[in-house]
C-alpha positions as MATLAB code, in Angstrom:
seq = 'XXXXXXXXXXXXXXXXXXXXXXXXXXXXXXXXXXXXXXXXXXXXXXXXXXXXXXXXXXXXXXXXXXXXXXXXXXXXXXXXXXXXXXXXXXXXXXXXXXXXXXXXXXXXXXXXXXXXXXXXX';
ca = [
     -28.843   -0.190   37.872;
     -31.712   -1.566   36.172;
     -33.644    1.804   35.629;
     -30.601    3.205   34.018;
     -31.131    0.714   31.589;
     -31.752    1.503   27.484;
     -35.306    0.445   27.069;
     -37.345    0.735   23.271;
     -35.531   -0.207   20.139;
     -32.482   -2.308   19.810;
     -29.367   -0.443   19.170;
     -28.280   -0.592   15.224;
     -31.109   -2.845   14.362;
     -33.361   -0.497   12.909;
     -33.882    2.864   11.356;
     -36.546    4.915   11.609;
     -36.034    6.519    8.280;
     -38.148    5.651    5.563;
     -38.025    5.666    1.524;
     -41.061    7.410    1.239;
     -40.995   10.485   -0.831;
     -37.420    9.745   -1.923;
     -36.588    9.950   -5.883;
     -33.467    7.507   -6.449;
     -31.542    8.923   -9.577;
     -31.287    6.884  -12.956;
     -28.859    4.550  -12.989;
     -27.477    2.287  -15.601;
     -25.059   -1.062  -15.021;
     -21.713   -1.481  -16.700;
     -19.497   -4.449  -17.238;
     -15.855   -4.981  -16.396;
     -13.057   -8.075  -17.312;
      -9.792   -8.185  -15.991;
      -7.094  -10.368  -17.238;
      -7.606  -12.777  -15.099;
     -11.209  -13.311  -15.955;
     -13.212  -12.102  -13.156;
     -16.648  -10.651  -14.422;
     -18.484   -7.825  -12.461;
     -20.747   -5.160  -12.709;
     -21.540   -1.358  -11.074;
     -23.924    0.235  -11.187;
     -23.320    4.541  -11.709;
     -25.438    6.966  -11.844;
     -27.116    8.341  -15.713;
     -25.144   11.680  -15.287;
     -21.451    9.828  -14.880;
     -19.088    8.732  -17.463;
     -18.140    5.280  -17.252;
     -14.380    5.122  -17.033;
     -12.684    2.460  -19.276;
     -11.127    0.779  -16.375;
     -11.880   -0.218  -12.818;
      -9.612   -2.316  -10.465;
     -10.894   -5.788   -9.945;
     -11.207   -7.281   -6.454;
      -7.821   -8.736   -6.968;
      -6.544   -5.612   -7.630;
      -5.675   -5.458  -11.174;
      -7.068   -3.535  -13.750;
     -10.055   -4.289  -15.464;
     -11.436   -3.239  -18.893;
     -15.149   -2.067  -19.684;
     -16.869   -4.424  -21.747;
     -18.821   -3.472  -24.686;
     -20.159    0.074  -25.588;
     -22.529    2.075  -22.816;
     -24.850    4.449  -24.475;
     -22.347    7.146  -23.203;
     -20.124    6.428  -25.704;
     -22.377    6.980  -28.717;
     -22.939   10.774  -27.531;
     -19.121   11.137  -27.693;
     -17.757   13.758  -30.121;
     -15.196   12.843  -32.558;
     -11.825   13.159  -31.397;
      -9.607   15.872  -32.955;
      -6.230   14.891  -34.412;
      -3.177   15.850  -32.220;
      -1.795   19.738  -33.605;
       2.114   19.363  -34.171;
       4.271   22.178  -34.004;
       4.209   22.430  -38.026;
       0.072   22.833  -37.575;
       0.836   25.434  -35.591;
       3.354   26.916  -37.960;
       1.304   26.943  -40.513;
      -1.699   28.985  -38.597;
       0.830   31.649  -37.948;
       2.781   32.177  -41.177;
       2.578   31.642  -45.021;
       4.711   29.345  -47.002;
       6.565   32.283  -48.758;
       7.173   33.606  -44.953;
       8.612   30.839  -43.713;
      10.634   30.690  -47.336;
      11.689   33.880  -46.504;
      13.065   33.141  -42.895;
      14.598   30.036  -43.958;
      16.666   31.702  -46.589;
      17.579   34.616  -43.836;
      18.788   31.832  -41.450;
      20.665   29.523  -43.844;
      22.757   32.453  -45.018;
      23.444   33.762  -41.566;
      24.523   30.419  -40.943;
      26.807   30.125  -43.547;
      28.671   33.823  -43.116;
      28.296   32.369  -39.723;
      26.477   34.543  -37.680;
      24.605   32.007  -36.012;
      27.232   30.659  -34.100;
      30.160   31.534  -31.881;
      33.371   30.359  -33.277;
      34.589   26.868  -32.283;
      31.133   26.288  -30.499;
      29.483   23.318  -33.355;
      33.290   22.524  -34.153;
      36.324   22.144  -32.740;
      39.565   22.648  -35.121;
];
């Protein structure tokens, strides 16, 4: 049994890998709080986006403290389009004049609706 035995390196212990010739990427360290005031840092990689919140070891959410030079790159953000925006882009104000003055008298000769369906009586 004892020639069937492992001999040379210890099992785990040791790699034979080294770090020679090995380019480790940029990295930069960012900041967290959560509420119930644990502090950390981690550590991500130049070409990722810090994400405003990471959970905390106790498993709430924590916010990113302070600005990361990320977010001075940032473009602007662009106001939300409502539907009117959108109106707007695809018709005039004498157009939309126009079909409001079609619909309100269709309305009234009633056209619009089936009788009884708004009211009952």
């Amino acid at each position: 049994m004892a020639d069937r035995a492992l001999r040379g390196m210890q099992i785990g212990a040791k790699s034979l890998e080294s770090e020679d010739g090995v380019v480790f990427a940029d990295r930069f360290i960012v900041r967290y709080l959560c509420p119930k005031g644990h502090e950390f840092e981690v550590t991500l990689s130049t070409e990722a986006t810090a994400p405003p919140t990471w959970e905390c070891r106790c498993g709430r959410s924590a916010d990113l403290l302070g600005e990361t030079e990320e977010d001075d790159d940032a473009k602007p953000a662009k106001p939300q389009r409502t539907h009117w925006d959108m109106l707007l882009e695809r018709r005039s104000m004498a157009e939309l004049d126009q079909v409001l003055a079609e619909q309100l008298a269709a309305y009234r000769e009633g056209r619009l609706r089936p009788e009884g369906h708004y009211r009952k009586g």
